[in-house]
Short mmCIF file of C-alpha atoms in Angstrom, two decimals:
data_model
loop_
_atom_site.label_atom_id
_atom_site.label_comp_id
_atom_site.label_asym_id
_atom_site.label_seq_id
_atom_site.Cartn_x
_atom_site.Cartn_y
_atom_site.Cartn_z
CA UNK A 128 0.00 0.00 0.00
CA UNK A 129 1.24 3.52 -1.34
CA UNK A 130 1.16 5.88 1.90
CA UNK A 131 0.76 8.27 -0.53
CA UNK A 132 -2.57 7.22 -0.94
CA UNK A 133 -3.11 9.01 2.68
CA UNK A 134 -2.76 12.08 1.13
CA UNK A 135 -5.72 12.06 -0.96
CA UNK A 136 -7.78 11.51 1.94
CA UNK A 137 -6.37 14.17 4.55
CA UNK A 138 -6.85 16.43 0.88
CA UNK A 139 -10.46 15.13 0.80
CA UNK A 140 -11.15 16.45 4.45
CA UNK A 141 -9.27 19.39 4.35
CA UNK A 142 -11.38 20.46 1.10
CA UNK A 143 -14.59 18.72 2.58
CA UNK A 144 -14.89 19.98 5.80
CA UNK A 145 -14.83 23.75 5.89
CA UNK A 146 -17.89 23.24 2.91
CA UNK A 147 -19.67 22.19 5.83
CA UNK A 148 -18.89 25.33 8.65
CA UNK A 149 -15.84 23.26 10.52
CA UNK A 150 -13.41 26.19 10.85
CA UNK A 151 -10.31 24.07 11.70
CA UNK A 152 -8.83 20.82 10.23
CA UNK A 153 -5.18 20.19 11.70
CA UNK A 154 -3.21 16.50 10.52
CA UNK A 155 -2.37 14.86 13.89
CA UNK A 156 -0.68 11.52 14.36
CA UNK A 157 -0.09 9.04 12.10
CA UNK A 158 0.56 5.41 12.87
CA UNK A 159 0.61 2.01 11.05
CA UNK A 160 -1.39 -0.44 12.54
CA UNK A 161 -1.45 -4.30 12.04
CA UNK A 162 -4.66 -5.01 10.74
CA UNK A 163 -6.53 -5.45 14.19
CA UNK A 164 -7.78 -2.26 15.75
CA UNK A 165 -10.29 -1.59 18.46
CA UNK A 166 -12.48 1.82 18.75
CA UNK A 167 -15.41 2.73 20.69
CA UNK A 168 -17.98 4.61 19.04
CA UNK A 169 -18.91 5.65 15.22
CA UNK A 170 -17.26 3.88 12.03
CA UNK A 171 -18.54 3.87 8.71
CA UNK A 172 -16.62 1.94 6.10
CA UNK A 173 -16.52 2.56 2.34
CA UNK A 174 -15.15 0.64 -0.30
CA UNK A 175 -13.14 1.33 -2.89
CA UNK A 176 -12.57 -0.77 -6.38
CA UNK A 177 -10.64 0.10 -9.53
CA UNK A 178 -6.98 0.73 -10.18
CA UNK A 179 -6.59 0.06 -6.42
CA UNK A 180 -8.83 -1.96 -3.80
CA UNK A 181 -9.72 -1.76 -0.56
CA UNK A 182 -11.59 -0.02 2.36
CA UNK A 183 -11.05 3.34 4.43
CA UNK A 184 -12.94 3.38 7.82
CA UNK A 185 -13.78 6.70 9.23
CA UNK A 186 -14.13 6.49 13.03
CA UNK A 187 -15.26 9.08 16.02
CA UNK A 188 -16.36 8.74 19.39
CA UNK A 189 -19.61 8.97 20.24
CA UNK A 190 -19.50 12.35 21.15
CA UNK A 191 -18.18 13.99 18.68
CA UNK A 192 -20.33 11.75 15.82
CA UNK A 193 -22.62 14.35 17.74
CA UNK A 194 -21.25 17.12 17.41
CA UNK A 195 -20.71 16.59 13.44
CA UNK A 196 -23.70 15.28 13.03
CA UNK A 197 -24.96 18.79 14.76
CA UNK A 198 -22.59 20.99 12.72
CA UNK A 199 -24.08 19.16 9.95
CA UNK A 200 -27.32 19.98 10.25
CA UNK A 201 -26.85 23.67 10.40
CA UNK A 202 -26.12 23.25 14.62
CA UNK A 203 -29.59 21.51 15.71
CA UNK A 204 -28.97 19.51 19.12
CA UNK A 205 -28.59 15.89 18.84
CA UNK A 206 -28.63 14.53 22.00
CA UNK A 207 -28.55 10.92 20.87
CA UNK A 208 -26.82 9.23 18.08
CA UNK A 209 -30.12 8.73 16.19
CA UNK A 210 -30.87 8.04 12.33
CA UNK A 211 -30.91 11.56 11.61
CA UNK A 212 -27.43 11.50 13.14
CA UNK A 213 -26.83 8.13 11.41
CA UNK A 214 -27.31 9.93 8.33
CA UNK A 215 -25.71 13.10 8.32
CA UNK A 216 -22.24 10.50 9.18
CA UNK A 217 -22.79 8.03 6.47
CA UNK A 218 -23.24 11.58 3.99
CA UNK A 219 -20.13 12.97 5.76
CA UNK A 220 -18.01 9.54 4.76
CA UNK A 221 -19.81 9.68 0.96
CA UNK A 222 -18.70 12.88 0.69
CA UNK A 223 -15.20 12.64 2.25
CA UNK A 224 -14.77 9.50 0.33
CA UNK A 225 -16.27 11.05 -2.89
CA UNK A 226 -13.68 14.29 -3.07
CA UNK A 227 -10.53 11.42 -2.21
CA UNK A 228 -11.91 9.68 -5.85
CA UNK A 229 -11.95 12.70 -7.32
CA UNK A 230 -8.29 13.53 -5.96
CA UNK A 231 -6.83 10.25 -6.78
CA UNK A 232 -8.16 10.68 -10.33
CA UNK A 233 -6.74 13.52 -10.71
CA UNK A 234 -3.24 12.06 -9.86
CA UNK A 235 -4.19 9.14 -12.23
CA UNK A 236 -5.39 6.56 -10.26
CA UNK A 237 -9.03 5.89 -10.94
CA UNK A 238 -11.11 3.91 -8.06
CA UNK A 239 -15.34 3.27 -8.09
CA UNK A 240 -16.62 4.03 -4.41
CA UNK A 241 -19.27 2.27 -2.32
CA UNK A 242 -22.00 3.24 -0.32
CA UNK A 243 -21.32 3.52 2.85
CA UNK A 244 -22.01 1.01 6.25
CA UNK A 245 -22.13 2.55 9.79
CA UNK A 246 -21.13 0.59 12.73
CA UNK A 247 -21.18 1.48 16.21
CA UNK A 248 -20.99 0.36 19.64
CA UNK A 249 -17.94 -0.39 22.47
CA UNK A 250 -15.21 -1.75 22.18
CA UNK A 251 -15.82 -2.79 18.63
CA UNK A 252 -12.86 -4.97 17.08
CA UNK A 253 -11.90 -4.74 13.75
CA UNK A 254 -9.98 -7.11 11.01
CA UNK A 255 -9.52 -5.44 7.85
CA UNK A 256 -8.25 -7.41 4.78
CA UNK A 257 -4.64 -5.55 4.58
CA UNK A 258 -1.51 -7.08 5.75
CA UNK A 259 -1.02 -3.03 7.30
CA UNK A 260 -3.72 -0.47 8.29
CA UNK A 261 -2.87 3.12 7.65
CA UNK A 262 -4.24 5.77 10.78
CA UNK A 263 -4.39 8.99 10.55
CA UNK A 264 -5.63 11.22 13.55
CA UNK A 265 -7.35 14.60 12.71
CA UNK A 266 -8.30 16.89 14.60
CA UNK A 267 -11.71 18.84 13.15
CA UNK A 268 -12.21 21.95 15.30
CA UNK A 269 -11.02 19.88 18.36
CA UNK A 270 -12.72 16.81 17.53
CA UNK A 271 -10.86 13.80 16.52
CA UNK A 272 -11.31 11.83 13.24
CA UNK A 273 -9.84 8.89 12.45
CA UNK A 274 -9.12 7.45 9.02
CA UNK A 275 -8.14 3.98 8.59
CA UNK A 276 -6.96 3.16 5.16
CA UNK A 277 -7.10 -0.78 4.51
CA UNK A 278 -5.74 -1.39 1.17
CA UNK A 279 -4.21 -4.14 -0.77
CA UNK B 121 -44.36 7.48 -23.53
CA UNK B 122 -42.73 8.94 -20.73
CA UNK B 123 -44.29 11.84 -19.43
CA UNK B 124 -42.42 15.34 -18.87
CA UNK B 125 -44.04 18.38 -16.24
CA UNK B 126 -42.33 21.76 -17.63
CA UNK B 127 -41.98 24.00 -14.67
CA UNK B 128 -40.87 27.69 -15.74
CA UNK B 129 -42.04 30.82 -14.99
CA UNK B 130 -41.66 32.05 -18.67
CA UNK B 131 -43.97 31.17 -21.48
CA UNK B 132 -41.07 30.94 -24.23
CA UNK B 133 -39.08 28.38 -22.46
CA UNK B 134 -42.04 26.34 -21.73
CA UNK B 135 -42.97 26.61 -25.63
CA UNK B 136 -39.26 25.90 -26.58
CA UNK B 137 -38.69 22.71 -24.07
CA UNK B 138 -42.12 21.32 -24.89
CA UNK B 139 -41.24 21.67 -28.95
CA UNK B 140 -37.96 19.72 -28.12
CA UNK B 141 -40.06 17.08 -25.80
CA UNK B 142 -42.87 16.00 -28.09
CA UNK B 143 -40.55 16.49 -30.85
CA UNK B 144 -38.34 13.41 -29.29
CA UNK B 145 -40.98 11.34 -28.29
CA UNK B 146 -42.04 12.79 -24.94
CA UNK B 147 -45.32 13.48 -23.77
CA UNK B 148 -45.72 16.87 -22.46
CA UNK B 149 -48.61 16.37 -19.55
CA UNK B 150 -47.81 19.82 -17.81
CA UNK B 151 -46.29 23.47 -17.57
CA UNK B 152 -46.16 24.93 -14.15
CA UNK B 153 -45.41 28.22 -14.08
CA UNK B 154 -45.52 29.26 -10.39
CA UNK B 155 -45.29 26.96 -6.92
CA UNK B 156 -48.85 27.37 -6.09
CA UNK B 157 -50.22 24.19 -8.05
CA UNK B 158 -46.78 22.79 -8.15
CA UNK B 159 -47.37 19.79 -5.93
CA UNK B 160 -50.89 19.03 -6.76
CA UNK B 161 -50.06 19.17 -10.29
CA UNK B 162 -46.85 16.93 -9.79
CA UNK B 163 -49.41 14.20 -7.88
CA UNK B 164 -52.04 14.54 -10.30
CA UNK B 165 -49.85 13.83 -12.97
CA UNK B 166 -47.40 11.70 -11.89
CA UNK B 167 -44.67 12.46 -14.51
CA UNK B 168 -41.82 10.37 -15.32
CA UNK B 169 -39.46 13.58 -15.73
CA UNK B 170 -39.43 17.50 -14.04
CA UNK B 171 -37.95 19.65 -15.84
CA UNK B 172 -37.15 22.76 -13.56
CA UNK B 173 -35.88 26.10 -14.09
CA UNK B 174 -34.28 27.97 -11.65
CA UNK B 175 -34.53 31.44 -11.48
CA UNK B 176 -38.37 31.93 -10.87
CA UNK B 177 -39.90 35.11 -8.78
CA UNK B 178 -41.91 33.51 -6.07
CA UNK B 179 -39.35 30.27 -5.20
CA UNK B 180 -36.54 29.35 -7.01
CA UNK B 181 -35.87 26.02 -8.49
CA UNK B 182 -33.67 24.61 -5.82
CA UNK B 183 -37.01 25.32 -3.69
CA UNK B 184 -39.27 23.95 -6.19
CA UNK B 185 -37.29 21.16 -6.08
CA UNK B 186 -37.24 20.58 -2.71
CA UNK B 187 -40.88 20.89 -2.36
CA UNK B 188 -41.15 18.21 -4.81
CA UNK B 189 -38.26 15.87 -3.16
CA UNK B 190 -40.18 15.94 0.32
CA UNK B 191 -43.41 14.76 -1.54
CA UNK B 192 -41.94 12.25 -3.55
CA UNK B 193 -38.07 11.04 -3.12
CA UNK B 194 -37.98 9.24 -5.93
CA UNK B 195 -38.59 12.14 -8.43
CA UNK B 196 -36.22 12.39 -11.10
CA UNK B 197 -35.53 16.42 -11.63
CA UNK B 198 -33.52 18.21 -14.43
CA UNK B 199 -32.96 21.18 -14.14
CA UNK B 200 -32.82 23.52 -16.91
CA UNK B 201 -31.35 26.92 -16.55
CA UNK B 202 -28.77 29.46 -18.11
CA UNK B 203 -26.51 29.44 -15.34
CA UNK B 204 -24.71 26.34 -14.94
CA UNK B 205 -21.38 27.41 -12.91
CA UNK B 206 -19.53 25.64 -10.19
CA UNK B 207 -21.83 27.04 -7.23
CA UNK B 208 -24.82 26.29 -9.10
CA UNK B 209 -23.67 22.62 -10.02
CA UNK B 210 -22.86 22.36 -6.44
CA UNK B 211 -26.30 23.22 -4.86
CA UNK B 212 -27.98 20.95 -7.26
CA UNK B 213 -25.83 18.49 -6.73
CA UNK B 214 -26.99 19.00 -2.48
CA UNK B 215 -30.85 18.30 -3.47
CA UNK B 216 -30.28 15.40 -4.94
CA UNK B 217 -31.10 16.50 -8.67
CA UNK B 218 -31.32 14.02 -11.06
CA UNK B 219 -29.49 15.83 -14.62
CA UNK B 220 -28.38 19.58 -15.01
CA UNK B 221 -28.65 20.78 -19.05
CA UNK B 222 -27.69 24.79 -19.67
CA UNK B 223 -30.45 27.20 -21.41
CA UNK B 224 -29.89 27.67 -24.69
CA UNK B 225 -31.23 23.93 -24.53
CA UNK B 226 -29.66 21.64 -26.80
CA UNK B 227 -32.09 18.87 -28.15
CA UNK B 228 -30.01 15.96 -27.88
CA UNK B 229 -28.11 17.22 -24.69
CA UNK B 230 -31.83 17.32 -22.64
CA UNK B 231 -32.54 14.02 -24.59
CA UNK B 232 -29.50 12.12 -23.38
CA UNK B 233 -30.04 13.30 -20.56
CA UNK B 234 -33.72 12.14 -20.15
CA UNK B 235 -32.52 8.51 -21.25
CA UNK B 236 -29.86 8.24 -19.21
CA UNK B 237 -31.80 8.94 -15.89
CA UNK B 238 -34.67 6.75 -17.41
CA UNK B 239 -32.36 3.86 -18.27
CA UNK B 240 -30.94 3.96 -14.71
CA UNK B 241 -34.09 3.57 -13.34
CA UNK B 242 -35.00 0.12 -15.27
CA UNK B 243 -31.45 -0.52 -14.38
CA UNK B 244 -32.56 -0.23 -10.44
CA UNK B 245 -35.56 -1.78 -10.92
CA UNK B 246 -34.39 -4.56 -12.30
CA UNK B 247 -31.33 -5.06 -9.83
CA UNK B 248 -34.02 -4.26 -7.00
CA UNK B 249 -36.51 -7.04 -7.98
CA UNK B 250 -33.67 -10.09 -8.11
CA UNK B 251 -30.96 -8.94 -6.41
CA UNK B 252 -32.05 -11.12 -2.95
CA UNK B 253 -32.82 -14.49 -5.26
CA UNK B 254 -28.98 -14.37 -6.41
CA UNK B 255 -27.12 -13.45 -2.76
CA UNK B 256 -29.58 -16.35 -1.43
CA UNK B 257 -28.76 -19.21 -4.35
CA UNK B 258 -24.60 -17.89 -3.50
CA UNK B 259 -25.21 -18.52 0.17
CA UNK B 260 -27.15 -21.73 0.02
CA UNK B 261 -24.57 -22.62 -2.72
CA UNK B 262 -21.19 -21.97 -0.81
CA UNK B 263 -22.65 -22.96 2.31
CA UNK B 264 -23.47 -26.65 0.59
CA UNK B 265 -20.41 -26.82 -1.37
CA UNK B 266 -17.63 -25.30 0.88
CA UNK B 267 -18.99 -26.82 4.67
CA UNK B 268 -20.81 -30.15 2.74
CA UNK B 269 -23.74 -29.03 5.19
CA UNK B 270 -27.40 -28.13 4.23
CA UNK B 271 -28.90 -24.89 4.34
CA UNK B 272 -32.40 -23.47 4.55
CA UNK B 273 -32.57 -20.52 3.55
CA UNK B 274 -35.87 -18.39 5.24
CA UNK B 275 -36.87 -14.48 4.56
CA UNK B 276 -36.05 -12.40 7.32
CA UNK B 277 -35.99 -8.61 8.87
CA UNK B 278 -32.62 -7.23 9.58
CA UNK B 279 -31.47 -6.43 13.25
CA UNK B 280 -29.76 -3.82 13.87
CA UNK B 281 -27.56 -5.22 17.08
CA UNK B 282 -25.26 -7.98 15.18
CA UNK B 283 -25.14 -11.17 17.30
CA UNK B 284 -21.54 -10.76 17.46
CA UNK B 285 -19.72 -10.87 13.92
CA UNK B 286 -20.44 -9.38 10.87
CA UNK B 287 -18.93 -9.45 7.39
CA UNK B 288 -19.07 -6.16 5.49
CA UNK B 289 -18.23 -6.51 1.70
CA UNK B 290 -18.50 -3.09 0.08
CA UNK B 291 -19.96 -3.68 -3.79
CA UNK B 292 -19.54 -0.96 -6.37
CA UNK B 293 -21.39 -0.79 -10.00
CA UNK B 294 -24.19 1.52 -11.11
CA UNK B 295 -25.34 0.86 -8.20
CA UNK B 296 -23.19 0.54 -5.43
CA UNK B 297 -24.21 -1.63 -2.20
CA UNK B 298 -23.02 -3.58 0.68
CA UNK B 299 -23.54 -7.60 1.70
CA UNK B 300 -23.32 -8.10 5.33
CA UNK B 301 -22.72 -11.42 6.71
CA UNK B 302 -23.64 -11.76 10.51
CA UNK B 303 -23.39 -14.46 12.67
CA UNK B 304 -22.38 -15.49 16.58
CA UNK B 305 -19.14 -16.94 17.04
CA UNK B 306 -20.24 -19.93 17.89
CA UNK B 307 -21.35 -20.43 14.68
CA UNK B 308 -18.19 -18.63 12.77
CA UNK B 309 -15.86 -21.04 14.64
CA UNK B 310 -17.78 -23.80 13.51
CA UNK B 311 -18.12 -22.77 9.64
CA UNK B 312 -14.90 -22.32 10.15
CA UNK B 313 -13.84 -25.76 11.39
CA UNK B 314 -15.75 -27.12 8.32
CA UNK B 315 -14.46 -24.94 5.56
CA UNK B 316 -11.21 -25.17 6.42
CA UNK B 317 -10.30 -29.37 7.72
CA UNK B 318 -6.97 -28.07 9.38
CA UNK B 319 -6.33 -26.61 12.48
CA UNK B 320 -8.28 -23.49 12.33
CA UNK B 321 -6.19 -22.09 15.48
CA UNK B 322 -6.58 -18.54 15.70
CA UNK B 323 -7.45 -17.94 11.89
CA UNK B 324 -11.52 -17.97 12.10
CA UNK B 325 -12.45 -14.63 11.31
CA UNK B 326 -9.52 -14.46 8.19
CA UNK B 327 -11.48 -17.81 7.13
CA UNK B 328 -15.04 -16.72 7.45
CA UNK B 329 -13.97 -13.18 5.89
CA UNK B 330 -12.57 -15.17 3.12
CA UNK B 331 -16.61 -17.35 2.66
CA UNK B 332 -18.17 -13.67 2.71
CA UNK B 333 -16.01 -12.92 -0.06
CA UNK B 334 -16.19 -15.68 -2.33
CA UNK B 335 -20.27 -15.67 -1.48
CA UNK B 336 -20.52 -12.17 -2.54
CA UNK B 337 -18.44 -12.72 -5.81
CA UNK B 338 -20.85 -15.48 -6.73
CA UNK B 339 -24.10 -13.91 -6.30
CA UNK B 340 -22.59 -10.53 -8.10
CA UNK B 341 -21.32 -12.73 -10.85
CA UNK B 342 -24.62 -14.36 -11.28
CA UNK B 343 -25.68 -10.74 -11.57
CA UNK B 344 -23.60 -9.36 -14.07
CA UNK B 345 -24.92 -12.24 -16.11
CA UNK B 346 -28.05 -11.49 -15.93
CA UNK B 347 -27.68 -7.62 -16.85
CA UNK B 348 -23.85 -6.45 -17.57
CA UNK B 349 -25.26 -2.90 -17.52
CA UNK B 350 -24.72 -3.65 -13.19
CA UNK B 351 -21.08 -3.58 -13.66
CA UNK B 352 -21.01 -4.99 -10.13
CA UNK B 353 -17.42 -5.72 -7.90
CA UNK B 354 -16.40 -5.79 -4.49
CA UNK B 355 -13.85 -4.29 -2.35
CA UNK B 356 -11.97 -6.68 0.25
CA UNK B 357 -14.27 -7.72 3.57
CA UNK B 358 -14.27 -5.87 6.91
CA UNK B 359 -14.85 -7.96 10.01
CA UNK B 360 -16.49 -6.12 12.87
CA UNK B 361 -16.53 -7.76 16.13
CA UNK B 362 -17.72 -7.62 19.70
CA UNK B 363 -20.62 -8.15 22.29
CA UNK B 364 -22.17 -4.27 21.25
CA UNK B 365 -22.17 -3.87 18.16
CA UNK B 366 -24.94 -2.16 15.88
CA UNK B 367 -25.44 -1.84 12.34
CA UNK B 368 -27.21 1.00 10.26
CA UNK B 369 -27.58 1.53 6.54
CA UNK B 370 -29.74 4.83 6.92
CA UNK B 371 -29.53 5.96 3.17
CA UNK B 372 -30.65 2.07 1.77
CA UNK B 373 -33.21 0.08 1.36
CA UNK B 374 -31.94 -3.94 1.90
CA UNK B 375 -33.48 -6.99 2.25
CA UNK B 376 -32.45 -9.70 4.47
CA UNK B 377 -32.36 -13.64 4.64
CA UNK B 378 -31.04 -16.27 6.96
CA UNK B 379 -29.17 -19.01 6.51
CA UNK B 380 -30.28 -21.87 9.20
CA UNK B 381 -27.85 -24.84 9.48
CA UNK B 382 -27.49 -27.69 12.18
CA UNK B 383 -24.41 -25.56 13.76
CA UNK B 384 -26.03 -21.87 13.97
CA UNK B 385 -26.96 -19.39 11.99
CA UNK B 386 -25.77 -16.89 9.05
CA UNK B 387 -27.77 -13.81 8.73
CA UNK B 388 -27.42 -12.25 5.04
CA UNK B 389 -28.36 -8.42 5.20
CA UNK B 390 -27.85 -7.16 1.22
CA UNK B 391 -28.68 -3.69 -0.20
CA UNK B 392 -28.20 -1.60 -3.32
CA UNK B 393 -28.40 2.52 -3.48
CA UNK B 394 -30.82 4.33 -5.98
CA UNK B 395 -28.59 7.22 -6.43
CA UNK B 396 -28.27 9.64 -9.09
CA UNK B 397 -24.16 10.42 -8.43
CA UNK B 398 -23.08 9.76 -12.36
CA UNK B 399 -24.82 12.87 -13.92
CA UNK B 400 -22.15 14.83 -13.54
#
């Protein structure tokens, strides 16, 4: 796997988020993991076929799925993680997902996207089909995202 | 004949698009020319098509549009308009419209563009109606063939809480979808023991990630037979594990079946997306 490839994505979210009124969007750690992880809270996985193949995994806590899900939808409370919730994070990951297509295109690599699948719950385990997961911490006005880039 | 609703608030355009319409086989039912009757008129109707301009005095199109998303989600919207820059493109993009063709209107442009939503419907619709026969013959199928165990294979309704594993296998095509694959571990460790005659040790969840796949390839081969317009593939599996674990597909319909066997059970959660994202 190209760790180039987690350039297109931290692109995707730096052009993605301040569309929808984040002010911030700072890069924070990145780490290779093997390809078992464990996170509590919000993950929705797309997939991704075509010159390349695999998965990226966007995860949050439950608390701040909230508070995106709020920005989202122009700051209206969300006080649980409900389907209204549910769906402004499964857009967020189309969208995200969407503008890292059109960047990898653009750098002539040309990929077909899935919807996308939420999961959530604690203490949720993950395999992903990658000998090595790529994770990348960002911090979105405060509030970490995590993208975990599972590719062949 | 597929039937078009004009909606513009000037008389010439309406005279021009409904020339173009019936000229190419379309049949005109209605002109709207203000939101008033808009949504009466649009369920009276029922048309195929909407074409919608945008800049209109009382609402705009993106309004119009709207209006006529919230009554029916399905509606297929182009909208027709002079302006056709990036801001424009994006905003229409937001509502979910289903083409975009610039004023002057080119015949064949607002033609292609008409078949091309059309076609994708028929496309969906025929993906929709035997989409669940094919993932249920691949289960049954690999379940028989791989474990050497018998299946029956019963209609279900999808749970949200997962009863302790499940399989995601992302599928992309015209219409892009997921397969889920959910099952206790009970019942993973003993596929698992039967796929795979050696010691399984600490390799279950690589082995029953590896059935999802090859069940998932089968029933979207047996698609693409059927229709190659699907153009249907999938991305590597995801395993998801643990005793708390919920699933949600919020923007897709899917249907569900189960897989009952002497050693547990497999539930099969499959859905496809009706999106318009290839317009642009």
């Amino acid at each position: 796997m190209d760790v180039n490839l987690v350039n297109h994505f931290l692109e995707a979210v730096m052009n993605v988020m301040p569309q929808l009124g984040f002010s911030t969007v700072k890069k924070g750690e990145l780490s290779i993991k093997g390809s078992d992880i464990s996170i509590s809270g919000v993950m929705a996985v797309v997939g991704l076929v075509g010159d390349i193949k695999g998965n990226i995994i966007y995860s949050m806590d439950f608390d701040n799925a909230k508070k995106i899900a709020s920005q989202m939808m122009m700051g209206a409370p969300v006080l649980e993680f409900d389907e209204m919730a549910q769906s402004a994070i499964s857009e967020l990951s189309n969208m995200l997902t969407g503008n890292a297509s059109n960047n990898l295109y653009q750098a002539g690599t040309s990929v077909d996207i899935s919807t996308p699948t939420l999961i959530y719950g604690n203490e949720i385990k993950i395999k992903a089909k990658a000998e090595k997961v790529l994770c990348v911490e960002i911090l979105v006005d405060l509030m970490k995202l995590n993208l975990n880039i599972a590719f062949e | 004949m597929k039937k078009v609703l004009i909606v513009d608030d000037s008389s010439f355009s309406r005279s021009i698009l409904s020339d173009i319409l019936s000229e190419n086989g379309f049949e005109v039912v209605g002109e709207v020319d203000s939101p008033e009757d808009l949504i009466d008129t649009y369920v009276k109707l029922k048309p195929d098509i909407v074409t919608m301009d945008i800049a209109m005095p009382q609402k705009d199109g993106f309004e119009c549009t709207e209006m006529i998303m919230r009554q029916d989600p399905n509606a297929k919207v182009i909208m027709v308009s002079s302006m056709k820059d990036d801001e424009v493109v994006k905003q229409a993009k937001r509502i979910k419209v289903a083409g975009f063709v610039q004023k002057p209107v080119d015949a064949e442009e607002l033609v292609q563009a008409i078949q091309l939503i059309l076609s994708r419907e028929e496309i969906y619709t025929e993906l929709d109606r035997i989409y669940l026969e094919c993932f249920s013959e691949a289960l049954e199928n690999c379940i028989v063939k791989m474990s050497k165990t018998s299946a029956d294979i019963v209609d279900a309704i999808f749970q949200n809480e997962s009863r302790g594993i499940s399989v995601i296998s992302a599928i992309i095509g015209k219409h892009s979808g997921r397969m889920i694959l959910d099952m206790d571990s009970k019942t993973a460790e003993s596929l698992a023991r039967l796929l795979y005659k050696r010691e399984i040790d600490s390799q279950i969840l690589q082995i029953v990630a590896e059935f999802a796949n090859v069940v998932c390839g089968n029933a979207i081969s047996i698609l693409n037979r059927k229709n190659k317009n699907f153009g249907l593939r999938v991305a590597p599996p995801t395993i998801f594990y643990g005793e708390n674990l919920s699933i949600s597909t919020p923007e897709i319909v899917s249907k569900t079946v189960i897989a009952e066997m002497s050693f547990g059970k497999i539930t099969l959660n499959v859905g496809f997306t009706r999106g318009d994202e290839e317009w642009m």
